Short mmCIF file of C-alpha atoms and ligand atoms in Angstrom, two decimals:
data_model
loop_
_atom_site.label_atom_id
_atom_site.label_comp_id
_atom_site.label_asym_id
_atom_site.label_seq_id
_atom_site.Cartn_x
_atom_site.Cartn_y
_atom_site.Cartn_z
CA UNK T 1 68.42 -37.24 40.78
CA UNK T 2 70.15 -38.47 37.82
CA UNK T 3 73.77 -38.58 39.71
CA UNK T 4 71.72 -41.05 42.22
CA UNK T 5 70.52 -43.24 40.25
CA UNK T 6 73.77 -43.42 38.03
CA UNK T 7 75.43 -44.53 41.90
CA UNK T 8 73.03 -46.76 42.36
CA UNK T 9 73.19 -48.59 39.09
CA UNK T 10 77.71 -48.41 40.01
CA UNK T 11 76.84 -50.63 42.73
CA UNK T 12 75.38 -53.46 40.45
CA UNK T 13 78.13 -55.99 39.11
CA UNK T 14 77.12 -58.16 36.27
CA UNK T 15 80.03 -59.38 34.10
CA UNK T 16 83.93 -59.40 34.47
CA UNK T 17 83.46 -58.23 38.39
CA UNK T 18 82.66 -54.66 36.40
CA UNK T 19 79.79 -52.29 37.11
CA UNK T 20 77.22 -51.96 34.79
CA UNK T 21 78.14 -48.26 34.17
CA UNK T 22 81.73 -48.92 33.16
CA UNK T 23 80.96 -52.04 31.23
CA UNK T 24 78.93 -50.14 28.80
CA UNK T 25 75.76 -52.10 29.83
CA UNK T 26 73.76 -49.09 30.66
CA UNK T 27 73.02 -47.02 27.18
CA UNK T 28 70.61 -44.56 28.76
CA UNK T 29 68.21 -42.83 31.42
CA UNK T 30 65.17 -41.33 31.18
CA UNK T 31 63.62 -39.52 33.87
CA UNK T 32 60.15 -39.04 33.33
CA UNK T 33 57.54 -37.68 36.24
CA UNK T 34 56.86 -40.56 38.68
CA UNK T 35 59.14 -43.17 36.41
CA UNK T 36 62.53 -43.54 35.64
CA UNK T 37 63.14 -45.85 32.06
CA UNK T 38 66.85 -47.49 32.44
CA UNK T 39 67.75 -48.43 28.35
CA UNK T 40 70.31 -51.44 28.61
CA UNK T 41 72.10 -53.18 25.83
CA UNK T 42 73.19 -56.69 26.38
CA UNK T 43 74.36 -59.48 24.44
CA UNK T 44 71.77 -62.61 24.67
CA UNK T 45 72.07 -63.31 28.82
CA UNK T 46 69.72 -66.45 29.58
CA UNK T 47 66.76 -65.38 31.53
CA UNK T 48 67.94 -66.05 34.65
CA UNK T 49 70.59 -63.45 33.94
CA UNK T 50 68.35 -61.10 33.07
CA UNK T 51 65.74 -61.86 35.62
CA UNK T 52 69.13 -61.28 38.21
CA UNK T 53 69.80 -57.97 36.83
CA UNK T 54 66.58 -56.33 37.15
CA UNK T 55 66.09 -57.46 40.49
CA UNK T 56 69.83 -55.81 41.53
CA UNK T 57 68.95 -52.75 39.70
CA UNK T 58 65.62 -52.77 41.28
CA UNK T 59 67.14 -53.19 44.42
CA UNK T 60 70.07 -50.26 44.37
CA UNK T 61 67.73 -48.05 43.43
CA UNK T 62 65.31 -48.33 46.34
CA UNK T 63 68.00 -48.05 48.48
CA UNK T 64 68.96 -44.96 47.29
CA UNK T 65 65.38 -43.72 48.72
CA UNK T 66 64.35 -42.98 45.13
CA UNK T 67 60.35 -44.32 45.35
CA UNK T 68 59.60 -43.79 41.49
CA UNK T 69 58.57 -46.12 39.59
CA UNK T 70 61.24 -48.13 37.55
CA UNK T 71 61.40 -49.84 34.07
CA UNK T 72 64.16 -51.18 32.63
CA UNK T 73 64.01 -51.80 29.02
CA UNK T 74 66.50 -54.37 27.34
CA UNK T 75 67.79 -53.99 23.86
CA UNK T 76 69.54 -57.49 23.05
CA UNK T 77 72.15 -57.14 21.16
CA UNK T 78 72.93 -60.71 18.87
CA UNK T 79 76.79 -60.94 18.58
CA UNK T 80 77.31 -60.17 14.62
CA UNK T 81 80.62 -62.23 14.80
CA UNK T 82 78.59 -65.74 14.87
CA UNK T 83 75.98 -67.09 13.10
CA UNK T 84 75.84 -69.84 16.12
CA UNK T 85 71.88 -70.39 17.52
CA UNK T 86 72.68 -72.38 21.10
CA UNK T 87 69.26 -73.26 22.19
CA UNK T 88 70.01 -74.28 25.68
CA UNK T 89 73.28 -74.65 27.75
CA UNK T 90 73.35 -76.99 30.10
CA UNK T 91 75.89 -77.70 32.47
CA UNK T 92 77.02 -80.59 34.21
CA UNK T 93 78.93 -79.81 37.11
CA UNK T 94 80.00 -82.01 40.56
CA UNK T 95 81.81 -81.59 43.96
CA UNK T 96 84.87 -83.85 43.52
CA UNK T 97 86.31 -84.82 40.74
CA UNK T 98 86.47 -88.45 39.72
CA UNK T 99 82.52 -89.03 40.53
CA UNK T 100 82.01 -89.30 36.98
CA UNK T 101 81.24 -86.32 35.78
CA UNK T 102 82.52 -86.46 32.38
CA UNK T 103 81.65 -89.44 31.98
CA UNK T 104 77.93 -88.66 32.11
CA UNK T 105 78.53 -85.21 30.45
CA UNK T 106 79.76 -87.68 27.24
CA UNK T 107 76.85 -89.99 27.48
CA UNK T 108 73.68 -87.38 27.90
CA UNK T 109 75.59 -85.65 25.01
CA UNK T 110 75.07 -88.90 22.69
CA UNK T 111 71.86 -89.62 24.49
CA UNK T 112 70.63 -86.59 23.02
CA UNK T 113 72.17 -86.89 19.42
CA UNK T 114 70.32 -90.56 19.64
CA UNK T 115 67.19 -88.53 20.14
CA UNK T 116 67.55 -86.37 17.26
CA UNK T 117 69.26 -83.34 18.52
CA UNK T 118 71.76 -80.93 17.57
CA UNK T 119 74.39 -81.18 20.43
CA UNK T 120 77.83 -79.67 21.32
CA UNK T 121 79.96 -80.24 24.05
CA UNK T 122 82.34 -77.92 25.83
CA UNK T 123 84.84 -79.21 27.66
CA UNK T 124 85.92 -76.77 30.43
CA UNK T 125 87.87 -79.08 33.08
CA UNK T 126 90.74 -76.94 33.25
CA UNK T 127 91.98 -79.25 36.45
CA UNK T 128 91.29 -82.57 33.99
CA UNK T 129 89.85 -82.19 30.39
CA UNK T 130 89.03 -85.55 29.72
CA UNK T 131 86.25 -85.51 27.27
CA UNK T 132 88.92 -85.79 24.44
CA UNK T 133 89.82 -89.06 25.56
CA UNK T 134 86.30 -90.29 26.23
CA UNK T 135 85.66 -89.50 22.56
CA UNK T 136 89.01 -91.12 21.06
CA UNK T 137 89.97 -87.20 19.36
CA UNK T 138 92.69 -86.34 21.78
CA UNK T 139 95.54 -86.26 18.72
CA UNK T 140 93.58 -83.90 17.40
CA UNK T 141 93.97 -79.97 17.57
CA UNK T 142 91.48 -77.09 16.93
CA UNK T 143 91.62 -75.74 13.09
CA UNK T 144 90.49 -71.58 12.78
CA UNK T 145 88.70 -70.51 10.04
CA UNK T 146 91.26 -68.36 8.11
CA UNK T 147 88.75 -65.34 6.92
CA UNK T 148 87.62 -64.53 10.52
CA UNK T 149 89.64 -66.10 12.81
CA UNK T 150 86.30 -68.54 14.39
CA UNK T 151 86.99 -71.69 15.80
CA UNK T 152 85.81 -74.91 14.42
CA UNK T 153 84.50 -77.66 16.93
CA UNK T 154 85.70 -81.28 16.35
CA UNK T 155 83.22 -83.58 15.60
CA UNK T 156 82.75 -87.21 17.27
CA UNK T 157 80.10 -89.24 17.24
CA UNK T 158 77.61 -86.75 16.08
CA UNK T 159 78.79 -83.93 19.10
CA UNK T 160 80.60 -80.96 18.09
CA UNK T 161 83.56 -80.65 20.64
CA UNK T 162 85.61 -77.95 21.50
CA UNK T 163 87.78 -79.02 24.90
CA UNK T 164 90.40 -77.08 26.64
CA UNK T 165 92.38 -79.61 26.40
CA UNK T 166 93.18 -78.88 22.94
CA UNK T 167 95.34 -76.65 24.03
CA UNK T 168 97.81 -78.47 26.18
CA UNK T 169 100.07 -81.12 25.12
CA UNK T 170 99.57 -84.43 26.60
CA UNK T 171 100.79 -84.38 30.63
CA UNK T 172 101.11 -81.14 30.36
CA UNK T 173 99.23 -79.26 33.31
CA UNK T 174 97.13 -76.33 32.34
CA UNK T 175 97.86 -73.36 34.90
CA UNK T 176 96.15 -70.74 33.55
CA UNK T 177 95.17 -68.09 35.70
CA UNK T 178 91.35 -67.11 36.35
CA UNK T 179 91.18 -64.07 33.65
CA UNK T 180 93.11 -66.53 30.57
CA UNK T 181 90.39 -69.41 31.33
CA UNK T 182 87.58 -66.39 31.16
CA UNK T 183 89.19 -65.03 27.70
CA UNK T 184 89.43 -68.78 26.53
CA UNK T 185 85.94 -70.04 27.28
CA UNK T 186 84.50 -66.50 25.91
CA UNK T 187 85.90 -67.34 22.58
CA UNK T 188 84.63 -71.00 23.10
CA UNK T 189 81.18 -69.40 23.59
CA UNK T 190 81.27 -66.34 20.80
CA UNK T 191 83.91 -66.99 18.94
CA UNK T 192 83.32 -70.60 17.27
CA UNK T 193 81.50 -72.23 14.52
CA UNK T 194 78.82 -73.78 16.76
CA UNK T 195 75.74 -73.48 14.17
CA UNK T 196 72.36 -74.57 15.16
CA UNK T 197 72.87 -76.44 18.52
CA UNK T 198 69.56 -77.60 20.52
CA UNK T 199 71.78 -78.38 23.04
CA UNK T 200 75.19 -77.31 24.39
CA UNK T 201 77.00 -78.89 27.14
CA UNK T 202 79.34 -77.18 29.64
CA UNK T 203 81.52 -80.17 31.81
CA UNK T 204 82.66 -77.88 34.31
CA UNK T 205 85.65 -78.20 36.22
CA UNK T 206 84.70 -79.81 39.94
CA UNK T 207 84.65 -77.81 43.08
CA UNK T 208 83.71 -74.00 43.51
CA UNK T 209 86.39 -71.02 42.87
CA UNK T 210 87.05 -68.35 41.32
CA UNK T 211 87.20 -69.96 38.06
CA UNK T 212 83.58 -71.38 38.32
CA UNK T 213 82.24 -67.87 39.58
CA UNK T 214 83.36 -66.13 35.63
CA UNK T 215 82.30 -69.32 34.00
CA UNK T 216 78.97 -69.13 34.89
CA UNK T 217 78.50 -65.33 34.64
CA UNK T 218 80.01 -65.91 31.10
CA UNK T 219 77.92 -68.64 30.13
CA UNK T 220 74.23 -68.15 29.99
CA UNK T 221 73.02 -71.24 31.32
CA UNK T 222 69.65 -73.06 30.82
CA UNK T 223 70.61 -74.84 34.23
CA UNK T 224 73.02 -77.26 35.65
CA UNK T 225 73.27 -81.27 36.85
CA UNK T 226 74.93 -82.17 39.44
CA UNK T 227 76.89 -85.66 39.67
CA UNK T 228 77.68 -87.24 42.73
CA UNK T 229 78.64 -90.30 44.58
CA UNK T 230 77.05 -91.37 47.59
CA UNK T 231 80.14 -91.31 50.28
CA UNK T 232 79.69 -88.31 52.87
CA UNK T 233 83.00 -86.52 51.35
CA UNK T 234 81.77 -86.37 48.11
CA UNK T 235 78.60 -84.86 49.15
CA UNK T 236 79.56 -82.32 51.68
CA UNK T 237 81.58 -80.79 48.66
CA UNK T 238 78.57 -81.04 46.28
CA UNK T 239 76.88 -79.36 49.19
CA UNK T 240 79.36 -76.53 48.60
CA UNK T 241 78.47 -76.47 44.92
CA UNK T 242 74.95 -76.35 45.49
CA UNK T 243 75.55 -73.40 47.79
CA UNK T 244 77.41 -71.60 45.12
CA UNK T 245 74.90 -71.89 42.35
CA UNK T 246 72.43 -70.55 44.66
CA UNK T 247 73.89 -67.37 46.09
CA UNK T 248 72.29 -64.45 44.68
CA UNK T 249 74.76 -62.82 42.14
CA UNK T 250 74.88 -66.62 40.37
CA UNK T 251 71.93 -68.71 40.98
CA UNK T 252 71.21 -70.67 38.70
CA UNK T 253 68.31 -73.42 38.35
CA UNK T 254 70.19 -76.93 39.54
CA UNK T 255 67.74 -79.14 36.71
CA UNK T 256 68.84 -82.27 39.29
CA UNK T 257 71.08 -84.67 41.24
CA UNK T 258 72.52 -88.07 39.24
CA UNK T 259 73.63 -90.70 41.54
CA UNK T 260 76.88 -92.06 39.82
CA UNK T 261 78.46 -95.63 40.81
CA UNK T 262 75.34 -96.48 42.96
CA UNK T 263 76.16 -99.94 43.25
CA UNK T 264 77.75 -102.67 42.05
CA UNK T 265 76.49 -106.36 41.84
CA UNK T 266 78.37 -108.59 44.15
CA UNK T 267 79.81 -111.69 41.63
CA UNK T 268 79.10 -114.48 44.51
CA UNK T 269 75.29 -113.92 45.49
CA UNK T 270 74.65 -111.85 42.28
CA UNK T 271 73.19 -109.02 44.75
CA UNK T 272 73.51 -105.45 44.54
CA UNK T 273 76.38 -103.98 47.33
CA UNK T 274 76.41 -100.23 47.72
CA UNK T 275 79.74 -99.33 47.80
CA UNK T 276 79.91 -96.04 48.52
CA UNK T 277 76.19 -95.85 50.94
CA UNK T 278 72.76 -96.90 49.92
CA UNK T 279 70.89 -93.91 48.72
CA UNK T 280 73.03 -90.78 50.04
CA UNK T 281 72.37 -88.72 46.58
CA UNK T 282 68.85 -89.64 46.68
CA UNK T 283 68.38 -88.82 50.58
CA UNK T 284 70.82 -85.72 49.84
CA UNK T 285 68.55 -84.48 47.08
CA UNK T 286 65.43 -84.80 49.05
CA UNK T 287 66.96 -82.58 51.85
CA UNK T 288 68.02 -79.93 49.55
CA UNK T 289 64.90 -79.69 47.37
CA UNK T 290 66.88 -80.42 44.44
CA UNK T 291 65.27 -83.10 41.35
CA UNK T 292 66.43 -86.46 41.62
CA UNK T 293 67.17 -87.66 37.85
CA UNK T 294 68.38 -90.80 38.29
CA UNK T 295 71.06 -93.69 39.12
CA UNK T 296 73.91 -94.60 37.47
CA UNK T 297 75.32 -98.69 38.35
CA UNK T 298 79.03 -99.16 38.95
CA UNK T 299 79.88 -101.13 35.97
CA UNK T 300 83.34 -102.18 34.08
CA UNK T 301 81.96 -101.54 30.82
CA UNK T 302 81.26 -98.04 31.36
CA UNK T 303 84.89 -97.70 32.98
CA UNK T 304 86.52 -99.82 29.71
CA UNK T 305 84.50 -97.92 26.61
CA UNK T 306 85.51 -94.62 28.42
CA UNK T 307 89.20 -95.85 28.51
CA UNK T 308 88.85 -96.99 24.43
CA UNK T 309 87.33 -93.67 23.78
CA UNK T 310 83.85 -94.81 23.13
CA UNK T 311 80.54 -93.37 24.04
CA UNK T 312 79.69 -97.14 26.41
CA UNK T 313 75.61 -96.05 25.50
CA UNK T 314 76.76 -97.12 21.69
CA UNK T 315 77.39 -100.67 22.86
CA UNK T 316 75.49 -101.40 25.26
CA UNK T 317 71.78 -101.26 25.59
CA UNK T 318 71.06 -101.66 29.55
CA UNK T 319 73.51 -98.83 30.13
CA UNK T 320 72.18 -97.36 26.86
CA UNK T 321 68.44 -97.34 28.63
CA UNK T 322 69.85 -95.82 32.01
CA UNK T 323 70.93 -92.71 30.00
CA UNK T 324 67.86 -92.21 27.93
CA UNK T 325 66.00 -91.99 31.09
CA UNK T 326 68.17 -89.54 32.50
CA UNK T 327 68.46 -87.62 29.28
CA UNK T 328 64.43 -87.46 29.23
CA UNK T 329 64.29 -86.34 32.54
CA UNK T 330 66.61 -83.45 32.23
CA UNK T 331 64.88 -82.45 28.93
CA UNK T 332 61.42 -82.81 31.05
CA UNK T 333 62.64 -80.10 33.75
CA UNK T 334 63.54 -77.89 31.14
CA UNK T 335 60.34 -77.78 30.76
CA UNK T 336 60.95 -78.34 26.43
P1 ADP J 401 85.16 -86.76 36.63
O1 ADP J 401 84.83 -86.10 35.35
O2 ADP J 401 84.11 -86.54 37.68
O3 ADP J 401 86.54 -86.47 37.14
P2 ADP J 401 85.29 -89.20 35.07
O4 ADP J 401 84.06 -89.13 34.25
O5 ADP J 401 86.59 -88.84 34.45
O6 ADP J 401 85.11 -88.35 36.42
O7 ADP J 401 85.34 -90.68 35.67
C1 ADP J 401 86.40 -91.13 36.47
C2 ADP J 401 86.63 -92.61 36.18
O8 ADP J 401 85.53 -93.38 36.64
C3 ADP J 401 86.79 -92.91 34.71
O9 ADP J 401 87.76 -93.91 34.54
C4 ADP J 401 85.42 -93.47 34.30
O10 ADP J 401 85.50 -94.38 33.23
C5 ADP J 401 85.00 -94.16 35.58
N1 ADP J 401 83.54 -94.21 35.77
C6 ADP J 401 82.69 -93.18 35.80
N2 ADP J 401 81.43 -93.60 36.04
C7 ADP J 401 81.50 -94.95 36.16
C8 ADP J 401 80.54 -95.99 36.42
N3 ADP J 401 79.26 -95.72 36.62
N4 ADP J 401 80.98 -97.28 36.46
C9 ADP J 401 82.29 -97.57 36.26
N5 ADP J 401 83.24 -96.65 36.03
C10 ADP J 401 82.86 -95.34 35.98
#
């Protein structure tokens, strides 16, 4: 009986594309008459993560014809390296790149310090890290504390920022293979002087991939947001996406849909022209059932302060409005 059950719990994968068995997840079993206990020891997984696993282990077990009852208990193990408290990680992730992504993932970030909040950001564009540009720190490079070895973030405009791109020189591409991003972001996560952080931010490289699969079982996300433009190629990817964060051994709750670079006013008749398709991330959201937080106007301000390397929500106050809404909303379907 016990041989089965130790199969069936070799068929779940949970972390690193490892079994639970050889990962060292599963501390103990306990078969008892009519109920099998399964002790597990993890290290703070969100809930979905843990919601995931119990369903797979569930699952395996059935199949294996074994009918007893089944309860899983979960020891969480907090990582004794870090004093860090991440309330909840959010990331914001898109199709293409170039919609805007981080961009927005700047401007919710100072939304939220606005509000009050304790916020990071964690830049993990491998394919572009641009969030040290957008925050006018991209001279600077990551100092380690010397008694441990933890990394300190940076600190801009009241967002503690850690970016892979301080780690490449200037124009220098970063081709780092799947497993070297994994390592890197897991000592982003565990191995940095985050403190207390309400929020954390993730801007995720665009697309779906192999990287994207070990970031997110690596991170233990709150949920994502999804940024898109309105044109029918940029949306068929974020279909893709939206796919991805769905399938079972990932799925993770999509909080909503932004509409970036809705429109732009037209300088003649002062009207608004829809460059890229009136209302495709709105209509897109509605057919996928996902939230629709918001739009987002074409504007050369926002294009300008991101080029100087300031948050645009600090200057101006229209844009400044746009985000708070946004930032509300997200905070709303967290459900805080
Ligand atoms: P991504 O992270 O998706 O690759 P970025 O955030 O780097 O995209 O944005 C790409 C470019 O578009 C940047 O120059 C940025 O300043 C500009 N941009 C983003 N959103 C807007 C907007 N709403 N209006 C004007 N320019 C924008």
């Amino acid at each position: 009986m016990k041989k089965k059950i130790e199969k069936a719990l070799e068929k779940v994968i949970f972390i690193d594309n490892k079994n639970i068995v050889e990962s060292g997840l599963v501390k103990k079993i306990d078969l008892l008459s009519n109920e099998i206990i399964i002790y597990l020891s993890l290290s703070n997984p969100a809930m979905h993560l843990k919601n995931r696993l119990i369903k797979e282990i569930t699952h395996s077990i059935k199949n294996q014809n074994i009918l007893d009852t089944i309860r899983i208990k979960m020891e969480i193990k907090s990582d004794t390296k870090t004093k860090s408290v991440i309330k909840n990680i959010i990331a914001i992730a898109s199709g293409k790149g170039g919609v805007g992504k981080s961009t927005i993932a700047t401007n919710i970030a100072v939304s939220l310090v606005k509000m009050g909040f304790h916020v990071g950001l964690l830049d993990a564009d491998i394919y572009g890290p641009s969030i040290p540009l957008m925050f006018n720190i991209e001279e600077k490079s990551v100092n380690f504390q010397h008694k441990n070895g933890m990394m300190n973030p940076i600190t801009s405009y009241g967002v503690k920022i850690l970016s892979i791109g301080f780690f490449s020189k200037y124009g220098q591409a970063i081709v780092w293979r799947g497993p070297m991003v994994t390592k890197v972001l897991r000592q982003f996560m565990h191995e940095t002087n985050w403190g207390k952080l309400d929020f954390l931010i993730v801007d995720l490289p665009p697309g779906t991939g192999d990287i994207h699969l070990s970031l997110l079982q690596e991170i233990s996300l709150k949920g994502i947001v999804i940024v898109s433009t309105s044109q029918k190629i940029a949306l068929s990817d974020v279909n893709r996406s939206v796919g991805m964060f769905r399938i079972r051994s990932i799925s993770v709750p999509i909080l909503g849909i932004i509409e970036n670079m809705s429109y732009v006013f037209s300088k003649k008749t002062k009207e608004k022209c829809y460059f890229f398709g009136k209302n495709g991330v709105r209509n897109f959201s509605k057919k996928m059932n996902i939230f629709f937080l918001g739009e987002i106007p074409m504007l050369q301000k926002i294009r300008e302060y991101s080029d100087l390397g300031i948050p645009v929500i600090l200057e101006n106050e229209h844009i400044r409005n746009i985000f708070l809404k946004i930032t509300e909303n997200i905070i709303h379907k967290l459900q805080l």
